[in-house]
Short mmCIF file of C-alpha atoms and ligand atoms in Angstrom, two decimals:
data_model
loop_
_atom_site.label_atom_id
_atom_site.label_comp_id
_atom_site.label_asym_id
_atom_site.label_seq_id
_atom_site.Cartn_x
_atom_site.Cartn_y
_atom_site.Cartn_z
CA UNK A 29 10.59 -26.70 -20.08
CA UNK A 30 7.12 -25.55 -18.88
CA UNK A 31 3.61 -23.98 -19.70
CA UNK A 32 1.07 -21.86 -18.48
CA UNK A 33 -1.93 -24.05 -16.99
CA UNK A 34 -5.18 -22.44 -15.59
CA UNK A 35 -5.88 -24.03 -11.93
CA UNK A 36 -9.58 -24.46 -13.37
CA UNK A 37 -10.58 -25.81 -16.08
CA UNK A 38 -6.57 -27.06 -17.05
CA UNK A 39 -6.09 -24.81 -20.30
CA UNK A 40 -2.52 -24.43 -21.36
CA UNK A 41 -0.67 -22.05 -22.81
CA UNK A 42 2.87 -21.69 -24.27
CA UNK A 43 5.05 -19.61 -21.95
CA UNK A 44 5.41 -16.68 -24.56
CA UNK A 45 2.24 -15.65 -24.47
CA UNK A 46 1.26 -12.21 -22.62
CA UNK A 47 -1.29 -13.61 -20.63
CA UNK A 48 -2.81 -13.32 -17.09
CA UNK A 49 -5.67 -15.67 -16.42
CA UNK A 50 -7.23 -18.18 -18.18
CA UNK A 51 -9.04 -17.16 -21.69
CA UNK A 52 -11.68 -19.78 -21.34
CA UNK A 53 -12.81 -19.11 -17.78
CA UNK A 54 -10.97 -16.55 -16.43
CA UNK A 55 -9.57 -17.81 -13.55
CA UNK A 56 -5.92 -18.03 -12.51
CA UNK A 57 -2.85 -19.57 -14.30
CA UNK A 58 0.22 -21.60 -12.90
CA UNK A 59 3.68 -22.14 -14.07
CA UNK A 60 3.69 -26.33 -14.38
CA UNK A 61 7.29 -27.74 -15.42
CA UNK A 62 8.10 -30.82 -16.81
CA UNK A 63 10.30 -31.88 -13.64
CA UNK A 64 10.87 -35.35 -15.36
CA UNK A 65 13.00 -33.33 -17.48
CA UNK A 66 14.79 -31.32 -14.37
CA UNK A 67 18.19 -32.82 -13.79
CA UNK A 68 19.66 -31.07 -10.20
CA UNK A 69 20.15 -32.65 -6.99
CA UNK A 70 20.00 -30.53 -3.46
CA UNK A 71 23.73 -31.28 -3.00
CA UNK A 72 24.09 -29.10 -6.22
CA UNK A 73 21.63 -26.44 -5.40
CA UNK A 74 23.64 -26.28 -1.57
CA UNK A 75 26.86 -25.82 -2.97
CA UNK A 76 25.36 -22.55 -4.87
CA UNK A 77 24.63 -19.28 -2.56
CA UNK A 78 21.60 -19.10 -0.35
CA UNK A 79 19.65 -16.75 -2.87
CA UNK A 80 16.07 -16.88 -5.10
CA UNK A 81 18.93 -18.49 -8.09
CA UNK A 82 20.20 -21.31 -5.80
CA UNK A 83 17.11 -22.84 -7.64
CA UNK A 84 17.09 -21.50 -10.94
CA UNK A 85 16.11 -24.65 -12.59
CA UNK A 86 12.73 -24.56 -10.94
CA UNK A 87 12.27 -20.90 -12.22
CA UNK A 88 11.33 -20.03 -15.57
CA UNK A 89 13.90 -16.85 -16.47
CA UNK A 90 16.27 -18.33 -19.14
CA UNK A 91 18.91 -15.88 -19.47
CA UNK A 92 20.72 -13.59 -17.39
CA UNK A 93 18.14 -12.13 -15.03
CA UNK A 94 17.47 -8.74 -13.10
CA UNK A 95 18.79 -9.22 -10.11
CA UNK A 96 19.46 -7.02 -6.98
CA UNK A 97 20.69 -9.96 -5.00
CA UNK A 98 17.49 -11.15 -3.63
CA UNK A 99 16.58 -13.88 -1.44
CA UNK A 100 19.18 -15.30 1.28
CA UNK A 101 17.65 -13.77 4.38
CA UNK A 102 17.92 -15.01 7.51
CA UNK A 103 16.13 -17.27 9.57
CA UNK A 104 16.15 -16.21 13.19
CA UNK A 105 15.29 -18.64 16.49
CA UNK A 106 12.43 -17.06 18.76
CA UNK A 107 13.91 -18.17 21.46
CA UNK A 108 12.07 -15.96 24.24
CA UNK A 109 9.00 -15.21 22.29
CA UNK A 110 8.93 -19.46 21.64
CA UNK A 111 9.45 -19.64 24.92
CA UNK A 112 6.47 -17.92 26.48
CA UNK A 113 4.40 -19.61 24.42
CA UNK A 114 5.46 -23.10 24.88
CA UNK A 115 6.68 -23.38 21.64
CA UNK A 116 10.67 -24.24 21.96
CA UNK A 117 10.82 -24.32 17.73
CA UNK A 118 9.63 -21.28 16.60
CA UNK A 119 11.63 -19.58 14.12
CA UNK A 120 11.22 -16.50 11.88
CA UNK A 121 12.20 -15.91 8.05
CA UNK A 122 12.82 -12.06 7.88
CA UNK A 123 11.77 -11.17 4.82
CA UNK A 124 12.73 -7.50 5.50
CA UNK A 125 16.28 -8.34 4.90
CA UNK A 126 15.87 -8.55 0.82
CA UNK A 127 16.88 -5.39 -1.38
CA UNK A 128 13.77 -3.51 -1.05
CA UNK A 129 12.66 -4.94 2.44
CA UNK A 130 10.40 -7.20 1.78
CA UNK A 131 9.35 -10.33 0.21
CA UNK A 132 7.96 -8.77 -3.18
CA UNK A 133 11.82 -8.56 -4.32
CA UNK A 134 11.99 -12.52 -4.82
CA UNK A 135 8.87 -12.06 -6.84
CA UNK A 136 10.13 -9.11 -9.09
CA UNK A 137 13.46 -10.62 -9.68
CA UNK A 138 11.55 -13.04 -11.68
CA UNK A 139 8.85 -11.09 -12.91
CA UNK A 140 11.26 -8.49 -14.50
CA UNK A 141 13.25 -10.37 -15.86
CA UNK A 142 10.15 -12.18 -17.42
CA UNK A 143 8.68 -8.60 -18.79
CA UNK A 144 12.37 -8.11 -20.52
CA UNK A 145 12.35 -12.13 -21.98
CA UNK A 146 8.84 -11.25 -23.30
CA UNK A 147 9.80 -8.10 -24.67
CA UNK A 148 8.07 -5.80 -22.69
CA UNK A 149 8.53 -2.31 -22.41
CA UNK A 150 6.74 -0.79 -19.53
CA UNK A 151 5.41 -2.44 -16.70
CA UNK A 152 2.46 -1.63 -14.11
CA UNK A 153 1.32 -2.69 -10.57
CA UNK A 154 -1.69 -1.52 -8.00
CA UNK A 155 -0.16 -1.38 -4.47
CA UNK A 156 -0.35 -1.36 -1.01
CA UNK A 157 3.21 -0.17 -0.67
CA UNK A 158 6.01 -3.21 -0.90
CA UNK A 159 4.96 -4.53 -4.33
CA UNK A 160 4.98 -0.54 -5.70
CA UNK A 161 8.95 -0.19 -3.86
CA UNK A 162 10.19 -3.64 -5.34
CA UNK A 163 8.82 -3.24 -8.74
CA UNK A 164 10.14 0.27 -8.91
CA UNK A 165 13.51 -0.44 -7.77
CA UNK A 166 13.29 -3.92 -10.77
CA UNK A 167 12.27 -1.62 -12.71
CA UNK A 168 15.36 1.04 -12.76
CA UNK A 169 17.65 -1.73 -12.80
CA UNK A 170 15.93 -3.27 -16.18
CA UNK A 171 16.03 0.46 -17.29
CA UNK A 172 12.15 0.25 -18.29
CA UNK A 173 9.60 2.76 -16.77
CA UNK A 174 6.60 1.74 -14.79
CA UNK A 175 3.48 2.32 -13.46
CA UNK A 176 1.67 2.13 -9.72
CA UNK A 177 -1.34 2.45 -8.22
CA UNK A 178 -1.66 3.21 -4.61
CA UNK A 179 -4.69 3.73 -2.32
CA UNK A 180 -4.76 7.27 -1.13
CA UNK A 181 -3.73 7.51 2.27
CA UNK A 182 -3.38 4.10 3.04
CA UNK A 183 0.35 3.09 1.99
CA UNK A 184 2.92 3.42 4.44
CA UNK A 185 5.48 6.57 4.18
CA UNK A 186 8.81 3.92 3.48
CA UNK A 187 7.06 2.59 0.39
CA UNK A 188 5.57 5.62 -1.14
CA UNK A 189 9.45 6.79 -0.56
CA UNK A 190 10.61 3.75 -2.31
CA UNK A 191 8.62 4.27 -5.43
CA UNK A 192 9.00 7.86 -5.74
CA UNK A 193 13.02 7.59 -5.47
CA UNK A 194 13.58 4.89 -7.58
CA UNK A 195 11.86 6.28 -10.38
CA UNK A 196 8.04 5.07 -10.60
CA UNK A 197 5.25 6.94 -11.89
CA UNK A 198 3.11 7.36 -8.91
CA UNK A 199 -0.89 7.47 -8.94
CA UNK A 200 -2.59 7.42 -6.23
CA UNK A 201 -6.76 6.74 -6.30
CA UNK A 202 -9.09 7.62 -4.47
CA UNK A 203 -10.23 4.20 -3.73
CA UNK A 204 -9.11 0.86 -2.27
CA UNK A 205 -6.79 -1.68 -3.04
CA UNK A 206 -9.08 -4.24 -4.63
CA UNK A 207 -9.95 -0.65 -6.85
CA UNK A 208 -6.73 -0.24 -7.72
CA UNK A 209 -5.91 -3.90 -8.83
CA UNK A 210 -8.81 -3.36 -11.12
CA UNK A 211 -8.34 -0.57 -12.71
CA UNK A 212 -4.42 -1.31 -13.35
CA UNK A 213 -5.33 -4.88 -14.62
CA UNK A 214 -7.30 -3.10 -17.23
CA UNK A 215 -4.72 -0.25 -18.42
CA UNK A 216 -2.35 -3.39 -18.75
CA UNK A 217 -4.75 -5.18 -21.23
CA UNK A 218 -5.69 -2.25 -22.78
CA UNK A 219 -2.35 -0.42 -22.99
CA UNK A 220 -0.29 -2.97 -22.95
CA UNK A 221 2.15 -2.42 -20.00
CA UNK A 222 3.14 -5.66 -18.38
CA UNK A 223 1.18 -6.52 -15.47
CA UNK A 224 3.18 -7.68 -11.96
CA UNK A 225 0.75 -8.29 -9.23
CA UNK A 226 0.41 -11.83 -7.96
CA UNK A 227 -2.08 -12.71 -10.39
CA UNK A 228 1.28 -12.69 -12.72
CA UNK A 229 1.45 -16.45 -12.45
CA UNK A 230 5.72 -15.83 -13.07
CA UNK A 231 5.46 -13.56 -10.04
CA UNK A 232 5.02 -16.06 -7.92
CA UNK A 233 7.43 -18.57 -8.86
CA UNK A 234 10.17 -15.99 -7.51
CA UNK A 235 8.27 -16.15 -4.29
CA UNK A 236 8.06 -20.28 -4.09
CA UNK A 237 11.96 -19.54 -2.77
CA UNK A 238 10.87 -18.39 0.91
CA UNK A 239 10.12 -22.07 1.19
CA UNK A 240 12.82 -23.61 -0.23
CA UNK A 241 14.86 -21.69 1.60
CA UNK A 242 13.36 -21.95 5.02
CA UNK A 243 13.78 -25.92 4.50
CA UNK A 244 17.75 -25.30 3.33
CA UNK A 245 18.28 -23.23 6.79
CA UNK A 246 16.36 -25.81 9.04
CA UNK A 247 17.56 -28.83 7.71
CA UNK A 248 14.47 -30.08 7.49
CA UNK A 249 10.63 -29.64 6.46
CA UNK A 250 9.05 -27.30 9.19
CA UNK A 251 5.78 -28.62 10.50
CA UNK A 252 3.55 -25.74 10.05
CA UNK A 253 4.80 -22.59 7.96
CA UNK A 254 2.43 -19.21 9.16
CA UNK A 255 2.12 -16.53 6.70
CA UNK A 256 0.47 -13.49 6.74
CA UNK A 257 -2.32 -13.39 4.06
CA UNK A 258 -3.33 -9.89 1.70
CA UNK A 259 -3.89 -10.94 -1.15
CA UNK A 260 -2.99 -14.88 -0.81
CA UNK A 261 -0.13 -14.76 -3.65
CA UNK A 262 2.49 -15.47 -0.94
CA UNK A 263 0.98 -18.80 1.00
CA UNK A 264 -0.24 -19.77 -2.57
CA UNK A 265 3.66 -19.24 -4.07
CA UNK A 266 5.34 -21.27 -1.03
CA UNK A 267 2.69 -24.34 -1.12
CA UNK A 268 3.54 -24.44 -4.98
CA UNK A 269 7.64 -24.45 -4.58
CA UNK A 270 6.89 -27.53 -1.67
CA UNK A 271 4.32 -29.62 -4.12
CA UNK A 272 7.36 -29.23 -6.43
CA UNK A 273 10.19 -30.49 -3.94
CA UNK A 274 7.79 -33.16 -2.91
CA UNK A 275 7.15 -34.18 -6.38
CA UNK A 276 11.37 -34.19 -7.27
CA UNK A 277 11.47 -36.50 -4.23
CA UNK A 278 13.53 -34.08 -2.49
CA UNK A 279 10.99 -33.55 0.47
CA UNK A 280 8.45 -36.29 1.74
CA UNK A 281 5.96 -34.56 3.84
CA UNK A 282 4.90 -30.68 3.31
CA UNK A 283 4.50 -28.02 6.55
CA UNK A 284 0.67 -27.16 7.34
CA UNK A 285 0.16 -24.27 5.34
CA UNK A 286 -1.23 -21.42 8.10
CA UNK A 287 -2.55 -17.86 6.76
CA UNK A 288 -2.96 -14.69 9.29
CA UNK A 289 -4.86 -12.33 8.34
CA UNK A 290 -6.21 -8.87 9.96
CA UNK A 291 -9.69 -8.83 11.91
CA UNK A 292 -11.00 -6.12 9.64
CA UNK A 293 -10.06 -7.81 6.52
CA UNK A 294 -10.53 -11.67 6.89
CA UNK A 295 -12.09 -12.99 3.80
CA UNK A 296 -9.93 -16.27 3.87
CA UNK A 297 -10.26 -17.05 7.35
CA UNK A 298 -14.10 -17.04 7.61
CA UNK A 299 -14.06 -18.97 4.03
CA UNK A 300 -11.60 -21.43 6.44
CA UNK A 301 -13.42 -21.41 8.99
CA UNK A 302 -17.20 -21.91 7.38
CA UNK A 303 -16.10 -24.40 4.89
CA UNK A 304 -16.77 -22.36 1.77
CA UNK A 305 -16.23 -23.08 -2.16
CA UNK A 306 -15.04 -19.45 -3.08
CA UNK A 307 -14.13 -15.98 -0.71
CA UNK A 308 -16.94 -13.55 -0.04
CA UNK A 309 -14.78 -9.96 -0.83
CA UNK A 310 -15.17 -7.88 2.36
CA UNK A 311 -16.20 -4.94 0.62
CA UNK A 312 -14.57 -2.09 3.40
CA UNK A 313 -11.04 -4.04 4.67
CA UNK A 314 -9.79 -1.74 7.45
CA UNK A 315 -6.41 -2.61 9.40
CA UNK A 316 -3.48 -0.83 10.89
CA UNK A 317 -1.45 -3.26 8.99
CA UNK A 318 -1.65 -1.35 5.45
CA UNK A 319 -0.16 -4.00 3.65
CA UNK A 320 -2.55 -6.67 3.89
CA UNK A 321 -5.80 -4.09 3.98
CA UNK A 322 -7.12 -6.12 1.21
CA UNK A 323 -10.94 -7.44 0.77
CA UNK A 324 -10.74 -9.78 -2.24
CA UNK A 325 -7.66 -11.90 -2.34
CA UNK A 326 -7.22 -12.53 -6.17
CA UNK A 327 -5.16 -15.47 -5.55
CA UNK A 328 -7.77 -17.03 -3.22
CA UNK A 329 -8.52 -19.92 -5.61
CA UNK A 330 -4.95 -21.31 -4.96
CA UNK A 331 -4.91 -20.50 -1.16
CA UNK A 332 -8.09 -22.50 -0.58
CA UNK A 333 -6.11 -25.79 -1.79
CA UNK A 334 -2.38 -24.75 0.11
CA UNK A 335 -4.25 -24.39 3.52
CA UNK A 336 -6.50 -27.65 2.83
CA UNK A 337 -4.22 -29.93 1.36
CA UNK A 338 -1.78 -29.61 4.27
CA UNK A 339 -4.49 -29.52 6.97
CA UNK A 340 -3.30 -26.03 8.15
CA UNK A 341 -5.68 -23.28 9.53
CA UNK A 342 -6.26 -19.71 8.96
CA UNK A 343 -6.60 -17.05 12.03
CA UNK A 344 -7.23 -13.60 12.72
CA UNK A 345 -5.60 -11.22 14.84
CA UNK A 346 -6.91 -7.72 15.54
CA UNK A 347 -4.46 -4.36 15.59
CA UNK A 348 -3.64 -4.64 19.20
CA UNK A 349 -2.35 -8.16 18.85
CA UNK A 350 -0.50 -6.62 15.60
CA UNK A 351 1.04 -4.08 17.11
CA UNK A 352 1.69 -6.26 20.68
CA UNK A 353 3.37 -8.76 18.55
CA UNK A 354 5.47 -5.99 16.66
CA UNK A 355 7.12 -4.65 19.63
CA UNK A 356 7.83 -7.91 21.06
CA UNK A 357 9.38 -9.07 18.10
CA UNK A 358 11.77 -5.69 18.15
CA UNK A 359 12.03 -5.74 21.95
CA UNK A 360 12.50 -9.39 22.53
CA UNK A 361 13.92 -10.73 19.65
CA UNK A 362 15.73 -7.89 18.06
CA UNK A 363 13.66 -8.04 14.90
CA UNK A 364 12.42 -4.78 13.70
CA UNK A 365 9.27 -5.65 10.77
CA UNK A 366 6.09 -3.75 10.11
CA UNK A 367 2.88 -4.32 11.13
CA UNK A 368 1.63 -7.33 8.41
CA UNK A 369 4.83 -8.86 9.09
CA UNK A 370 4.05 -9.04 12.36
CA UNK A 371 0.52 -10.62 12.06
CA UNK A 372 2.00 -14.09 11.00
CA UNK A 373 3.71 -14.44 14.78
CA UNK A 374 0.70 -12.75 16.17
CA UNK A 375 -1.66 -15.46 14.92
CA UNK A 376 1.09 -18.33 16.00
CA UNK A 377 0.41 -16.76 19.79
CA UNK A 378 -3.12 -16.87 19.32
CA UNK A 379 -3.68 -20.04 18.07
CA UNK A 380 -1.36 -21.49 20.78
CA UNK A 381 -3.19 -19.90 23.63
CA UNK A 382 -6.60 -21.01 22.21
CA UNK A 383 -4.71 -24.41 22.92
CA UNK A 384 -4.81 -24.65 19.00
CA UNK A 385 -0.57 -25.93 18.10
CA UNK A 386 1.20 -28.36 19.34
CA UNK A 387 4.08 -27.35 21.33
CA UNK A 388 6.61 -30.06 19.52
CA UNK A 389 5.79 -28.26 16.12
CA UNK A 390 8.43 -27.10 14.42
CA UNK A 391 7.12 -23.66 13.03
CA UNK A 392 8.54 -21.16 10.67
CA UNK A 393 6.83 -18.26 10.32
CA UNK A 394 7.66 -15.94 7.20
CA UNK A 395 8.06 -11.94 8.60
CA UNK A 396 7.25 -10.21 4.95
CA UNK A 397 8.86 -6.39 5.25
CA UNK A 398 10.86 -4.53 7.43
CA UNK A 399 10.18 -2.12 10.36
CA UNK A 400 11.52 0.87 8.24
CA UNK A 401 8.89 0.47 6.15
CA UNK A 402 6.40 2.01 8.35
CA UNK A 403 7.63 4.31 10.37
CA UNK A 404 4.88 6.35 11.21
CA UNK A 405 3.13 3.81 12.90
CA UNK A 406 5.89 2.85 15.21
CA UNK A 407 6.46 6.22 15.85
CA UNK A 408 2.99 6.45 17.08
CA UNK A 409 3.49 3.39 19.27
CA UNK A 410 6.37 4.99 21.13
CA UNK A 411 7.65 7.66 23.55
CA UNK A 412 9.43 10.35 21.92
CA UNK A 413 13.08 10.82 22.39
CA UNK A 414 14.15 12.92 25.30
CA UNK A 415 14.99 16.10 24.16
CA UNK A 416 17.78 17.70 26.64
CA UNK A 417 20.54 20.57 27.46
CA UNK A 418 23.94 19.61 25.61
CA UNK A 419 25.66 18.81 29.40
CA UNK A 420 26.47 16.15 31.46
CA UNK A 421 24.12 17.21 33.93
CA UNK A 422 21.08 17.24 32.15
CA UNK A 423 21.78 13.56 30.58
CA UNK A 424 22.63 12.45 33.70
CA UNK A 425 18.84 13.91 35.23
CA UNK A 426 17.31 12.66 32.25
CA UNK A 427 18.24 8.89 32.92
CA UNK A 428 17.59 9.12 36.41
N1 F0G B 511 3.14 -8.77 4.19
C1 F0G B 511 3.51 -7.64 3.58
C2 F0G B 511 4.54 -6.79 4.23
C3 F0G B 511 2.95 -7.30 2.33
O1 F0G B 511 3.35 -6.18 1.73
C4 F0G B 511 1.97 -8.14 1.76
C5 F0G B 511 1.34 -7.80 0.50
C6 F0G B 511 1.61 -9.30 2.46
C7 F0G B 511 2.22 -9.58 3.67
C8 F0G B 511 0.59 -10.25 1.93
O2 F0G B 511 1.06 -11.02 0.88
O3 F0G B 511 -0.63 -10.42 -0.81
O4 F0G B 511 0.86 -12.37 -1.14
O5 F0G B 511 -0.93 -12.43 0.58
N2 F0G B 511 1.50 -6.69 -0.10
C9 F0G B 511 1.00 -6.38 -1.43
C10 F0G B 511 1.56 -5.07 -1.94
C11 F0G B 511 -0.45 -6.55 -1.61
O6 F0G B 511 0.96 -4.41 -2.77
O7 F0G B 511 2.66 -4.71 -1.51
P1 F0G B 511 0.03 -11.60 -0.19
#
C-alpha cells in the first residue's frame, strides 16, 4: 500500500493517478508506503538474488514487471586509489555493470513497468544520454514506442547509439538540457505520453536500490555514500530507500549523503556551500562530463534535505580532476566508467586532500555508467594504437 505525497505542502494522491508534481503547488511528489503494513525481514530479502526485486516490497510495481535483469552490480575495493589517499575503505558501486550501463536501468525497470500498470501507451524522456539508452531499451522490451530529447551535440556517441538501436524516436534540440526537460514535460501533459525523468516520483524508487544494495555487499551502513549530482534524482532516490530501512528498523544510522558535481555546472554545491533555501539554475552548465551538464536540478528540493539531514557535503571538481580520476580508476583499479561517473571518486580525493574526510570512513561511492559510454572522450585522452608491418620484426621495434 502507498500514495503519492508532494514534499511541500503534503498533498496526496492515489497511486493511479497520471501525475508528476503536486497540483496545488507544483512542486515534487514522493512515493510514501505504509511500512506498518510491510511484512519482510532482511534474512528474506538475502536469500532472494542481489537485484532492484530483492526488495520488491518496498517498490510499488504490482505485477510482473519489465525487467532486463537490473541491479546486482558489483561493489569493487579501491584498494590503491584508497590507498594514496589515506582512505583504507573506499569502495566503488559500478553502476556501469546494469543492462544499459548505467544506473538509469534500476530506475526504468520500475518506471516501465509503472507506464504499462497505468495503462500507458507511449512514453517520453529529455536526455543527456543514459536516461534516453535505458528508457529506449525498457521501452522495446514493454513493446511501447517512445520519445527523447537530446541536446545537440552534447550527448555522448554510446548513448545516442543506444537510443537509436533499440528503437527510440530521436530529437535532438537545439538547446540545453534544462530546455529539453521543459519542452518534453510539456508534450507529456499535453499529448499524453508518459513522462520518465526523475521528476517521475516512481522513477526513483527503482533507483533507492543502489543503496540497499551497497549496505547488502558491505555488511554494513557505509559512513559517507558520494554521488555524482546532474540533476539530483539519484542522491535524492538513495537517501529515500535509507529513511525507509531506517524507519523498518533494519538500519540504525544513515551514510552522510555527499553530491559531486562539475565546476561549470554546480548549482547544488554553492546552494551547500552558502546555506541557501532553493538552487539558483546556472543558466550556461558547461562540463566534459556530458551527463551531468545540467543547470537546474529538478529534484533539488529533495537533495537539499538528503545532504542536510545526514550532515554530508557537496564538492566540485573541474574536468582535469574528471578526467585524472577516470584514468586512474581504469589504470589503477581496472574500472573502466565515463566521465560523471568518475566525478563522485574525484570529489572523494578532493575533499580528502583539503583535509575534509576522515580516513576511518567507510565510503562507498556510486560510479553511474560505463566507460563505453563515451568513447570519444577517452579516445581523446589517449595515444593512438601503434599502427605496424604484419612481422615479427616490426612488433618487436615497436615495443622497444
Ligand atoms: N552519472 C551519470 C552517468 C548520469 O547519466 C547522470 C544523469 C548522473 C550521474 C546524475 O544523476 O541526474 O540523478 O543527479 N543523467 C541523466 C540523463 C540526466 O539524462 O541520462 P542525477
Amino acid at each position: 500500500m502507498y500514495r503519492l505525497v508532494c514534499v511541500h505542502c503534503g498533498a496526496t494522491y492515489t497511486p493511479d493517478q497520471i501525475i508528476y508534481t503536486c497540483t496545488r503547488c507544483g512542486h515534487l511528489l514522493t512515493v510514501e508506503y505504509d511500512l506498518d503494513g510491510i511484512n519482510v525481514s532482511r534474512e528474506e530479502w538475502n536469500r532472494r538474488p542481489i537485484s532492484v526485486w530483492r526488495y520488491r516490497e518496498l517498490l510499488p510495481v504490482r505485477g510482473e514487471p519489465v525487467s532486463l535483469q537490473e541491479g546486482g552490480t558489483p561493489l569493487y575495493h579501491l584498494k590503491k586509489i584508497g590507498e594514496e589517499l589515506g582512505l583504507p575503505e573506499l569502495y566503488a558501486k559500478h553502476e556501469g555493470m546494469n543492462p544499459t550501463g548505467s544506473f538509469k536501468d534500476r530506475g526504468m525497470t520500475v518506471g516501465v513497468s509503472m507506464a504499462c500498470e497505468l495503462g500507458m501507451t507511449s512514453v517520453a524522456c529529455a536526455s543527456t544520454g543514459n536516461t534516453s539508452a535505458s528508457l529506449a531499451a525498457y521501452a522495446a522490451k514493454a513493446g511501447i514506442p517512445c520519445v527523447v530529447l537530446l541536446p545537440a551535440g552534447k550527448v555522448a556517441l554510446g548513448k545516442v547509439a543506444q537510443a537509436l538501436m533499440h528503437g527510440a524516436r530521436v530529437i535532438s534540440i537545439r538547446g540545453n538540457f534544462d530546455k529539453a526537460l521543459e519542452m518534453v514535460h510539456e508534450l507529456c501533459i499535453s499529448q499524453g505520453l508518459y513522462l520518465l525523468n526523475s521528476v517521475n516520483p516512481y522513477r526513483l524508487e527503482g533507483q533507492k536500490t543502489i543503496g540497499f544494495e551497497a549496505i547488502d555487499q558491505l555488511g554494513e551502513v557505509p559512513d559517507r555514500m558520494v554521488l555524482p549530482v546532474g540533476n539530483a534524482g539519484n542522491i535524492s532516490a538513495v537517501y529515500k530507500g535509507l529513511r525507509e530501512l531506517e524507519s523498518l528498523g533494519f538500519i540504525d544510522r544513515l551514510p552522510m549523503m555527499t553530491g559531486i558535481q562539475a565546476a561549470g555546472s554546480q548549482p547544488l554545491v554553492k546552494a551547500i556551500s552558502e546555506n541557501l533555501d532553493e538552487l539558483i539554475p546556472e543558466p550556461s552548465p558547461e562540463t566534459i562530463a556530458t551527463a551531468i551538464r545540467i543547470g537546474a536540478p529538478v529534484n533539488a528540493e529533495k537533495a537539499l534535505v538528503a545532504v542536510r539531514a545526514t550532515g554530508g557535503t557537496a564538492a566540485a571538481v573541474t574536468d582535469q580532476e574528471i578526467l585524472a580520476m577516470q584514468r586512474d580508476l581504469a589504470r589503477k583499479e581496472g574500472i573502466g566508467v565515463e566521465p560523471a561517473s568518475a566525478a563522485s571518486v574525484a570529489g572523494i580525493r578532493k575533499l580528502a586532500e583539503l583535509g575534509l574526510i576522515d580516513g576511518d570512513e567507510r565510503i562507498v561511492c556510486v560510479v553511474t555508467g560505463h566507460l563505453l559510454k563515451d568513447p570519444e572522450t577517452v579516445v581523446r585522452q589517449c595515444e593512438p594504437p601503434t599502427e605496424i608491418d604484419a612481422d615479427l620484426h616490426s612488433l618487436l621495434s615497436a615495443l622497444r
